[in-house]
GROMACS .gro file of N, CA, C and O in nm:
model
  508
    1MET      N    1   8.807   9.353   6.378
    1MET     CA    2   8.840   9.341   6.536
    1MET      C    3   8.750   9.363   6.673
    1MET      O    4   8.812   9.305   6.700
    2ASN      N    5   8.584   9.304   6.602
    2ASN     CA    6   8.487   9.225   6.740
    2ASN      C    7   8.563   9.092   6.784
    2ASN      O    8   8.578   9.021   6.691
    3GLY      N    9   8.606   9.193   6.873
    3GLY     CA   10   8.639   9.003   6.990
    3GLY      C   11   8.805   9.014   6.973
    3GLY      O   12   8.832   8.898   7.070
    4GLN      N   13   8.876   9.060   6.856
    4GLN     CA   14   9.072   9.040   6.898
    4GLN      C   15   9.084   9.120   6.971
    4GLN      O   16   9.095   9.255   6.974
    5THR      N   17   9.202   9.091   7.045
    5THR     CA   18   9.290   9.145   7.162
    5THR      C   19   9.388   9.229   7.090
    5THR      O   20   9.515   9.129   7.017
    6VAL      N   21   9.420   9.367   7.127
    6VAL     CA   22   9.489   9.456   7.016
    6VAL      C   23   9.605   9.463   7.170
    6VAL      O   24   9.568   9.462   7.374
    7VAL      N   25   9.692   9.428   7.184
    7VAL     CA   26   9.786   9.522   7.282
    7VAL      C   27   9.845   9.716   7.278
    7VAL      O   28   9.853   9.734   7.159
    8ILE      N   29   9.740   9.727   7.399
    8ILE     CA   30   9.767   9.924   7.347
    8ILE      C   31   9.912   9.985   7.354
    8ILE      O   32   9.923  10.074   7.332
    9GLY      N   33   9.974   9.916   7.516
    9GLY     CA   34  10.132   9.949   7.572
    9GLY      C   35  10.161   9.873   7.700
    9GLY      O   36  10.125   9.758   7.752
   10GLY      N   37  10.306   9.939   7.696
   10GLY     CA   38  10.378   9.869   7.793
   10GLY      C   39  10.447   9.934   7.871
   10GLY      O   40  10.515  10.083   7.759
   11LEU      N   41  10.455   9.914   7.995
   11LEU     CA   42  10.602   9.930   8.028
   11LEU      C   43  10.709   9.883   8.111
   11LEU      O   44  10.640   9.712   8.153
   12ILE      N   45  10.865   9.912   8.115
   12ILE     CA   46  10.937   9.806   8.152
   12ILE      C   47  11.022   9.882   8.252
   12ILE      O   48  11.040   9.960   8.193
   13ASP      N   49  11.007   9.785   8.298
   13ASP     CA   50  11.127   9.811   8.435
   13ASP      C   51  11.231   9.811   8.420
   13ASP      O   52  11.247   9.626   8.562
   14HIS      N   53  11.362   9.849   8.494
   14HIS     CA   54  11.487   9.790   8.477
   14HIS      C   55  11.566   9.868   8.622
   14HIS      O   56  11.619   9.962   8.654
   15GLN      N   57  11.596   9.745   8.681
   15GLN     CA   58  11.727   9.815   8.839
   15GLN      C   59  11.775   9.738   8.927
   15GLN      O   60  11.791   9.576   8.882
   16MET      N   61  11.881   9.739   8.982
   16MET     CA   62  12.014   9.764   8.900
   16MET      C   63  12.035   9.761   9.081
   16MET      O   64  12.030   9.933   9.112
   17GLU      N   65  12.074   9.643   9.234
   17GLU     CA   66  12.108   9.752   9.337
   17GLU      C   67  12.258   9.674   9.366
   17GLU      O   68  12.277   9.552   9.337
   18LYS      N   69  12.274   9.754   9.452
   18LYS     CA   70  12.483   9.834   9.475
   18LYS      C   71  12.453   9.850   9.592
   18LYS      O   72  12.489   9.844   9.598
   19VAL      N   73  12.562   9.710   9.687
   19VAL     CA   74  12.494   9.692   9.781
   19VAL      C   75  12.666   9.680   9.864
   19VAL      O   76  12.657   9.552   9.830
   20ARG      N   77  12.693   9.738   9.983
   20ARG     CA   78  12.872   9.686  10.023
   20ARG      C   79  12.809   9.711  10.150
   20ARG      O   80  12.791   9.765  10.239
   21THR      N   81  12.868   9.553  10.224
   21THR     CA   82  12.856   9.541  10.316
   21THR      C   83  13.012   9.480  10.356
   21THR      O   84  13.082   9.412  10.345
   22GLY      N   85  13.015   9.485  10.483
   22GLY     CA   86  13.180   9.420  10.570
   22GLY      C   87  13.189   9.503  10.685
   22GLY      O   88  13.106   9.584  10.792
   23ILE      N   89  13.249   9.558  10.682
   23ILE     CA   90  13.307   9.551  10.836
   23ILE      C   91  13.351   9.738  10.805
   23ILE      O   92  13.413   9.774  10.762
   24PRO      N   93  13.308   9.799  10.920
   24PRO     CA   94  13.348   9.947  10.872
   24PRO      C   95  13.418  10.017  10.966
   24PRO      O   96  13.488   9.977  11.018
   25ILE      N   97  13.466  10.121  10.872
   25ILE     CA   98  13.558  10.182  10.884
   25ILE      C   99  13.702  10.140  10.768
   25ILE      O  100  13.734  10.209  10.673
   26LEU      N  101  13.692   9.963  10.782
   26LEU     CA  102  13.816   9.915  10.752
   26LEU      C  103  13.758   9.850  10.538
   26LEU      O  104  13.835   9.886  10.509
   27LYS      N  105  13.639   9.910  10.549
   27LYS     CA  106  13.605   9.800  10.368
   27LYS      C  107  13.580   9.969  10.321
   27LYS      O  108  13.651   9.911  10.146
   28ASP      N  109  13.599  10.002  10.330
   28ASP     CA  110  13.643  10.200  10.349
   28ASP      C  111  13.824  10.271  10.270
   28ASP      O  112  13.842  10.335  10.180
   29ILE      N  113  13.914  10.180  10.329
   29ILE     CA  114  14.007  10.191  10.226
   29ILE      C  115  14.067  10.138  10.131
   29ILE      O  116  13.953  10.044  10.126
   30PRO      N  117  14.087  10.193  10.025
   30PRO     CA  118  14.125  10.238   9.918
   30PRO      C  119  14.249  10.122   9.936
   30PRO      O  120  14.269  10.069   9.963
   31ILE      N  121  14.216   9.995   9.807
   31ILE     CA  122  14.318   9.905   9.762
   31ILE      C  123  14.272   9.802   9.851
   31ILE      O  124  14.301   9.685   9.882
   32LEU      N  125  14.295   9.820   9.938
   32LEU     CA  126  14.294   9.731  10.072
   32LEU      C  127  14.178   9.681  10.159
   32LEU      O  128  14.115   9.558  10.162
   33GLY      N  129  14.028   9.728  10.107
   33GLY     CA  130  13.882   9.746  10.140
   33GLY      C  131  13.854   9.616  10.096
   33GLY      O  132  13.746   9.563  10.137
   34PHE      N  133  13.874   9.585   9.968
   34PHE     CA  134  13.797   9.432   9.910
   34PHE      C  135  13.859   9.310  10.065
   34PHE      O  136  13.769   9.228  10.020
   35LEU      N  137  13.925   9.329  10.093
   35LEU     CA  138  13.935   9.246  10.201
   35LEU      C  139  13.882   9.252  10.335
   35LEU      O  140  13.845   9.137  10.383
   36PHE      N  141  13.758   9.402  10.340
   36PHE     CA  142  13.731   9.362  10.506
   36PHE      C  143  13.589   9.374  10.408
   36PHE      O  144  13.532   9.423  10.524
   37GLY      N  145  13.585   9.378  10.301
   37GLY     CA  146  13.345   9.379  10.288
   37GLY      C  147  13.422   9.305  10.142
   37GLY      O  148  13.403   9.211  10.068
   38ASN      N  149  13.227   9.302  10.124
   38ASN     CA  150  13.170   9.212  10.030
   38ASN      C  151  13.058   9.329   9.954
   38ASN      O  152  12.962   9.389   9.937
   39THR      N  153  13.030   9.344   9.830
   39THR     CA  154  12.952   9.428   9.741
   39THR      C  155  12.863   9.241   9.645
   39THR      O  156  12.934   9.182   9.651
   40ARG      N  157  12.820   9.315   9.686
   40ARG     CA  158  12.686   9.230   9.611
   40ARG      C  159  12.595   9.349   9.498
   40ARG      O  160  12.527   9.435   9.513
   41GLU      N  161  12.529   9.344   9.388
   41GLU     CA  162  12.458   9.368   9.264
   41GLU      C  163  12.314   9.248   9.264
   41GLU      O  164  12.323   9.166   9.185
   42ARG      N  165  12.198   9.299   9.226
   42ARG     CA  166  12.073   9.217   9.270
   42ARG      C  167  11.988   9.303   9.158
   42ARG      O  168  12.035   9.425   9.111
   43HIS      N  169  11.971   9.228   8.956
   43HIS     CA  170  11.891   9.323   8.950
   43HIS      C  171  11.776   9.308   8.891
   43HIS      O  172  11.730   9.101   8.951
   44ALA      N  173  11.717   9.399   8.834
   44ALA     CA  174  11.527   9.347   8.873
   44ALA      C  175  11.462   9.391   8.694
   44ALA      O  176  11.557   9.455   8.734
   45SER      N  177  11.385   9.273   8.698
   45SER     CA  178  11.277   9.430   8.570
   45SER      C  179  11.184   9.334   8.599
   45SER      O  180  11.116   9.188   8.693
   46SER      N  181  11.121   9.410   8.545
   46SER     CA  182  10.948   9.348   8.551
   46SER      C  183  10.876   9.470   8.445
   46SER      O  184  10.932   9.560   8.374
   47GLU      N  185  10.745   9.396   8.372
   47GLU     CA  186  10.640   9.474   8.259
   47GLU      C  187  10.571   9.488   8.300
   47GLU      O  188  10.525   9.382   8.383
   48LEU      N  189  10.470   9.537   8.280
   48LEU     CA  190  10.395   9.618   8.254
   48LEU      C  191  10.292   9.641   8.087
   48LEU      O  192  10.324   9.686   8.052
   49PHE      N  193  10.237   9.532   8.058
   49PHE     CA  194  10.085   9.560   8.017
   49PHE      C  195  10.006   9.542   7.990
   49PHE      O  196   9.979   9.507   8.058
   50LEU      N  197   9.870   9.649   7.888
   50LEU     CA  198   9.784   9.622   7.870
   50LEU      C  199   9.661   9.631   7.753
   50LEU      O  200   9.668   9.591   7.643
   51PHE      N  201   9.643   9.491   7.752
   51PHE     CA  202   9.551   9.437   7.694
   51PHE      C  203   9.409   9.466   7.683
   51PHE      O  204   9.321   9.531   7.767
   52LEU      N  205   9.286   9.527   7.538
   52LEU     CA  206   9.209   9.519   7.520
   52LEU      C  207   9.200   9.455   7.364
   52LEU      O  208   9.220   9.435   7.371
   53THR      N  209   9.041   9.388   7.459
   53THR     CA  210   8.934   9.374   7.434
   53THR      C  211   8.832   9.423   7.316
   53THR      O  212   8.785   9.419   7.461
   54PRO      N  213   8.849   9.450   7.227
   54PRO     CA  214   8.696   9.546   7.240
   54PRO      C  215   8.599   9.441   7.151
   54PRO      O  216   8.604   9.343   7.054
   55TYR      N  217   8.425   9.405   7.110
   55TYR     CA  218   8.325   9.382   7.143
   55TYR      C  219   8.244   9.509   7.064
   55TYR      O  220   8.227   9.580   7.136
   56ILE      N  221   8.166   9.536   6.948
   56ILE     CA  222   8.105   9.548   6.861
   56ILE      C  223   7.932   9.541   6.945
   56ILE      O  224   7.917   9.420   6.899
   57VAL      N  225   7.906   9.536   6.937
   57VAL     CA  226   7.782   9.590   7.115
   57VAL      C  227   7.642   9.622   6.929
   57VAL      O  228   7.643   9.714   6.952
   58ALA      N  229   7.618   9.557   6.905
   58ALA     CA  230   7.501   9.628   6.801
   58ALA      C  231   7.321   9.693   6.869
   58ALA      O  232   7.330   9.764   6.788
   59THR      N  233   7.261   9.588   6.961
   59THR     CA  234   7.169   9.511   6.908
   59THR      C  235   7.175   9.522   7.121
   59THR      O  236   7.222   9.472   7.173
   60ASP      N  237   6.972   9.559   7.168
   60ASP     CA  238   7.018   9.508   7.301
   60ASP      C  239   6.982   9.372   7.374
   60ASP      O  240   7.062   9.283   7.412
   61VAL      N  241   7.001   9.250   7.205
   61VAL     CA  242   7.014   9.093   7.217
   61VAL      C  243   7.161   9.077   7.298
   61VAL      O  244   7.263   8.986   7.313
   62ASP      N  245   7.276   9.138   7.170
   62ASP     CA  246   7.378   9.157   7.212
   62ASP      C  247   7.414   9.203   7.349
   62ASP      O  248   7.577   9.096   7.364
   63ALA      N  249   7.421   9.282   7.405
   63ALA     CA  250   7.427   9.365   7.495
   63ALA      C  251   7.355   9.211   7.655
   63ALA      O  252   7.501   9.222   7.701
   64GLU      N  253   7.272   9.229   7.584
   64GLU     CA  254   7.227   9.113   7.687
   64GLU      C  255   7.275   8.975   7.815
   64GLU      O  256   7.368   8.878   7.819
   65LEU      N  257   7.309   8.918   7.573
   65LEU     CA  258   7.434   8.815   7.591
   65LEU      C  259   7.539   8.846   7.589
   65LEU      O  260   7.600   8.749   7.677
   66PHE      N  261   7.655   8.926   7.593
   66PHE     CA  262   7.769   9.015   7.642
   66PHE      C  263   7.820   9.032   7.788
   66PHE      O  264   7.881   8.954   7.837
   67ARG      N  265   7.663   9.069   7.837
   67ARG     CA  266   7.643   9.003   8.051
   67ARG      C  267   7.650   8.953   8.031
   67ARG      O  268   7.726   8.866   8.193
   68GLN      N  269   7.606   8.850   8.042
   68GLN     CA  270   7.565   8.688   8.057
   68GLN      C  271   7.674   8.612   8.060
   68GLN      O  272   7.722   8.635   8.106
   69ARG      N  273   7.736   8.634   7.964
   69ARG     CA  274   7.938   8.626   7.920
   69ARG      C  275   7.975   8.672   8.066
   69ARG      O  276   8.022   8.625   8.048
   70ILE      N  277   7.972   8.782   8.065
   70ILE     CA  278   8.045   8.770   8.189
   70ILE      C  279   7.951   8.806   8.382
   70ILE      O  280   8.046   8.756   8.438
   71GLU      N  281   7.933   8.808   8.341
   71GLU     CA  282   7.871   8.719   8.473
   71GLU      C  283   7.898   8.571   8.473
   71GLU      O  284   7.926   8.563   8.574
   72ASP      N  285   7.926   8.493   8.339
   72ASP     CA  286   7.973   8.368   8.374
   72ASP      C  287   8.093   8.304   8.410
   72ASP      O  288   8.068   8.250   8.504
   73GLN      N  289   8.216   8.391   8.338
   73GLN     CA  290   8.278   8.405   8.308
   73GLN      C  291   8.364   8.473   8.577
   73GLN      O  292   8.461   8.393   8.558
   74GLN      N  293   8.285   8.533   8.594
   74GLN     CA  294   8.303   8.591   8.733
   74GLN      C  295   8.180   8.497   8.785
   74GLN      O  296   8.307   8.477   8.929
   75GLU      N  297   8.149   8.374   8.812
   75GLU     CA  298   8.158   8.270   8.856
   75GLU      C  299   8.241   8.199   8.890
   75GLU      O  300   8.293   8.072   8.936
   76THR      N  301   8.369   8.212   8.837
   76THR     CA  302   8.476   8.097   8.767
   76THR      C  303   8.550   8.136   8.872
   76THR      O  304   8.674   8.092   8.918
   77ILE      N  305   8.468   8.254   8.892
   77ILE     CA  306   8.635   8.281   9.006
   77ILE      C  307   8.541   8.284   9.187
   77ILE      O  308   8.445   8.271   9.209
   78PRO      N  309   8.663   8.193   9.273
   78PRO     CA  310   8.629   8.101   9.375
   78PRO      C  311   8.537   8.246   9.470
   78PRO      O  312   8.576   8.362   9.450
   79PRO      N  313   8.493   8.242   9.582
   79PRO     CA  314   8.398   8.289   9.637
   79PRO      C  315   8.396   8.382   9.726
   79PRO      O  316   8.413   8.453   9.845
   80ASP      N  317   8.562   8.289   9.786
   80ASP     CA  318   8.605   8.344   9.843
   80ASP      C  319   8.665   8.439   9.878
   80ASP      O  320   8.757   8.575   9.919
   81VAL      N  321   8.727   8.423   9.711
   81VAL     CA  322   8.811   8.604   9.708
   81VAL      C  323   8.754   8.719   9.642
   81VAL      O  324   8.812   8.783   9.647
   82GLN      N  325   8.581   8.635   9.595
   82GLN     CA  326   8.500   8.718   9.550
   82GLN      C  327   8.495   8.854   9.669
   82GLN      O  328   8.466   8.959   9.702
   83SER      N  329   8.463   8.776   9.813
   83SER     CA  330   8.426   8.805   9.970
   83SER      C  331   8.517   8.818   9.984
   83SER      O  332   8.538   8.950  10.103
   84ARG      N  333   8.655   8.864   9.982
   84ARG     CA  334   8.734   8.941  10.071
   84ARG      C  335   8.778   9.089  10.097
   84ARG      O  336   8.788   9.072   9.976
   85ASN      N  337   8.854   9.087  10.195
   85ASN     CA  338   8.835   9.213  10.232
   85ASN      C  339   8.948   9.266  10.249
   85ASN      O  340   9.025   9.224  10.317
   86LEU      N  341   8.991   9.344  10.045
   86LEU     CA  342   9.131   9.389  10.072
   86LEU      C  343   9.235   9.514  10.141
   86LEU      O  344   9.330   9.503  10.204
   87THR      N  345   9.105   9.582  10.285
   87THR     CA  346   9.202   9.637  10.318
   87THR      C  347   9.233   9.625  10.457
   87THR      O  348   9.156   9.471  10.582
   88PRO      N  349   9.384   9.660  10.497
   88PRO     CA  350   9.348   9.552  10.689
   88PRO      C  351   9.271   9.596  10.721
   88PRO      O  352   9.211   9.714  10.748
   89PRO      N  353   9.253   9.544  10.845
   89PRO     CA  354   9.150   9.572  10.972
   89PRO      C  355   9.222   9.647  11.085
   89PRO      O  356   9.337   9.638  11.129
   90VAL      N  357   9.126   9.715  11.093
   90VAL     CA  358   9.168   9.819  11.232
   90VAL      C  359   9.127   9.751  11.342
   90VAL      O  360   8.992   9.822  11.350
   91PRO      N  361   9.203   9.800  11.432
   91PRO     CA  362   9.185   9.717  11.633
   91PRO      C  363   9.105   9.845  11.610
   91PRO      O  364   9.165   9.949  11.607
   92PRO      N  365   9.004   9.789  11.699
   92PRO     CA  366   8.848   9.897  11.790
   92PRO      C  367   8.962   9.973  11.889
   92PRO      O  368   9.073   9.934  11.950
   93VAL      N  369   8.894  10.133  11.901
   93VAL     CA  370   9.038  10.193  11.967
   93VAL      C  371   8.858  10.151  12.135
   93VAL      O  372   8.796  10.201  12.116
   94ILE      N  373   8.975  10.175  12.234
   94ILE     CA  374   8.929  10.142  12.317
   94ILE      C  375   8.977  10.187  12.449
   94ILE      O  376   9.137  10.202  12.444
   95PRO      N  377   8.818  10.294  12.538
   95PRO     CA  378   8.855  10.367  12.599
   95PRO      C  379   8.939  10.388  12.669
   95PRO      O  380   8.938  10.244  12.760
   96PRO      N  381   8.974  10.441  12.768
   96PRO     CA  382   9.108  10.409  12.951
   96PRO      C  383   9.052  10.421  13.043
   96PRO      O  384   8.933  10.509  12.975
   97VAL      N  385   8.995  10.327  13.133
   97VAL     CA  386   8.932  10.329  13.260
   97VAL      C  387   9.011  10.404  13.309
   97VAL      O  388   9.137  10.468  13.360
   98ILE      N  389   8.913  10.510  13.405
   98ILE     CA  390   8.984  10.695  13.363
   98ILE      C  391   8.916  10.617  13.579
   98ILE      O  392   8.807  10.573  13.546
   99PRO      N  393   8.985  10.534  13.604
   99PRO     CA  394   8.900  10.535  13.828
   99PRO      C  395   8.869  10.659  13.868
   99PRO      O  396   8.870  10.762  13.863
  100PRO      N  397   8.739  10.638  13.930
  100PRO     CA  398   8.654  10.736  13.971
  100PRO      C  399   8.711  10.811  14.032
  100PRO      O  400   8.853  10.758  14.176
  101VAL      N  401   8.733  11.000  14.062
  101VAL     CA  402   8.794  10.996  14.209
  101VAL      C  403   8.664  10.939  14.344
  101VAL      O  404   8.582  11.078  14.374
  102ILE      N  405   8.765  10.953  14.403
  102ILE     CA  406   8.719  10.926  14.549
  102ILE      C  407   8.729  11.065  14.724
  102ILE      O  408   8.844  11.101  14.670
  103PRO      N  409   8.675  11.131  14.653
  103PRO     CA  410   8.655  11.249  14.780
  103PRO      C  411   8.744  11.166  14.909
  103PRO      O  412   8.699  11.125  15.013
  104PRO      N  413   8.837  11.335  14.958
  104PRO     CA  414   8.857  11.250  15.094
  104PRO      C  415   8.694  11.237  15.240
  104PRO      O  416   8.692  11.302  15.262
  105VAL      N  417   8.748  11.164  15.304
  105VAL     CA  418   8.689  11.130  15.448
  105VAL      C  419   8.757  11.214  15.545
  105VAL      O  420   8.893  11.204  15.558
  106ILE      N  421   8.665  11.324  15.567
  106ILE     CA  422   8.683  11.439  15.708
  106ILE      C  423   8.555  11.388  15.838
  106ILE      O  424   8.434  11.397  15.792
  107PRO      N  425   8.626  11.354  15.886
  107PRO     CA  426   8.631  11.313  15.993
  107PRO      C  427   8.500  11.517  16.050
  107PRO      O  428   8.561  11.534  16.058
  108SER      N  429   8.361  11.446  16.078
  108SER     CA  430   8.287  11.508  16.188
  108SER      C  431   8.315  11.529  16.394
  108SER      O  432   8.420  11.454  16.408
  109GLU      N  433   8.337  11.631  16.387
  109GLU     CA  434   8.355  11.663  16.519
  109GLU      C  435   8.289  11.559  16.600
  109GLU      O  436   8.386  11.533  16.698
  110GLU      N  437   8.202  11.557  16.602
  110GLU     CA  438   8.096  11.332  16.669
  110GLU      C  439   8.225  11.358  16.664
  110GLU      O  440   8.271  11.210  16.807
  111SER      N  441   8.317  11.205  16.552
  111SER     CA  442   8.382  11.114  16.578
  111SER      C  443   8.544  11.145  16.622
  111SER      O  444   8.611  11.087  16.667
  112CYS      N  445   8.532  11.216  16.644
  112CYS     CA  446   8.686  11.330  16.690
  112CYS      C  447   8.624  11.298  16.833
  112CYS      O  448   8.598  11.345  16.888
  113SER      N  449   8.752  11.190  16.929
  113SER     CA  450   8.754  11.285  17.161
  113SER      C  451   8.811  11.328  17.160
  113SER      O  452   8.899  11.360  17.119
  114PRO      N  453   8.807  11.381  17.231
  114PRO     CA  454   8.950  11.483  17.333
  114PRO      C  455   8.990  11.420  17.346
  114PRO      O  456   9.041  11.322  17.403
  115GLY      N  457   9.140  11.502  17.341
  115GLY     CA  458   9.257  11.500  17.356
  115GLY      C  459   9.328  11.418  17.245
  115GLY      O  460   9.430  11.374  17.291
  116VAL      N  461   9.217  11.308  17.107
  116VAL     CA  462   9.302  11.227  17.054
  116VAL      C  463   9.313  11.392  16.947
  116VAL      O  464   9.291  11.463  16.891
  117ILE      N  465   9.508  11.346  16.939
  117ILE     CA  466   9.479  11.413  16.765
  117ILE      C  467   9.501  11.320  16.635
  117ILE      O  468   9.500  11.186  16.616
  118SER      N  469   9.418  11.386  16.600
  118SER     CA  470   9.404  11.331  16.447
  118SER      C  471   9.478  11.402  16.334
  118SER      O  472   9.408  11.564  16.359
  119TYR      N  473   9.534  11.266  16.232
  119TYR     CA  474   9.549  11.375  16.045
  119TYR      C  475   9.489  11.389  16.027
  119TYR      O  476   9.359  11.284  15.989
  120LEU      N  477   9.431  11.504  15.990
  120LEU     CA  478   9.364  11.507  15.833
  120LEU      C  479   9.410  11.596  15.713
  120LEU      O  480   9.470  11.679  15.700
  121PRO      N  481   9.386  11.468  15.659
  121PRO     CA  482   9.480  11.507  15.553
  121PRO      C  483   9.396  11.645  15.399
  121PRO      O  484   9.339  11.674  15.481
  122HIS      N  485   9.473  11.726  15.323
  122HIS     CA  486   9.424  11.817  15.294
  122HIS      C  487   9.429  11.885  15.361
  122HIS      O  488   9.330  12.037  15.371
  123GLY      N  489   9.451  11.988  15.479
  123GLY     CA  490   9.459  12.115  15.473
  123GLY      C  491   9.337  12.162  15.518
  123GLY      O  492   9.317  12.221  15.676
  124GLY      N  493   9.389  11.976  15.665
  124GLY     CA  494   9.172  12.024  15.712
  124GLY      C  495   9.276  12.053  15.857
  124GLY      O  496   9.334  11.968  15.911
  125ALA      N  497   9.233  12.108  15.963
  125ALA     CA  498   9.214  12.149  16.112
  125ALA      C  499   9.283  12.055  16.201
  125ALA      O  500   9.197  11.918  16.198
  126SER      N  501   9.334  11.978  16.323
  126SER     CA  502   9.411  11.850  16.356
  126SER      C  503   9.340  11.963  16.528
  126SER      O  504   9.337  12.030  16.531
  127ARG      N  505   9.265  11.815  16.609
  127ARG     CA  506   9.286  11.879  16.775
  127ARG      C  507   9.390  11.879  16.848
  127ARG      O  508   9.391  11.753  16.806
   0.00000   0.00000   0.00000
């Protein structure tokens, strides 16, 4: 059995999809509905098999030769496939820009002229 490939098992999947399209309500009328709608069927099959090739490794020399053979087979895979990252990229999280809070400017007593009415926001007193 050394080096002979055997099939351990497999899965077969059959799917049938039936889709009814057409003018709403009218396509559902018994007997006359076929005039206002269409039925489409889709059949799909898939098969998955598990193949196993056992190797008997009796000595360390056999193990080293077998390891070298596996590494040689990996070299036949194009480098761009080996190094391809198969996980989708995650966009960087950019924190929101919060503008700085600028305190209101409240004029001092010296900056106000006598007899001039000034408006002071945030509950400030006016003259």
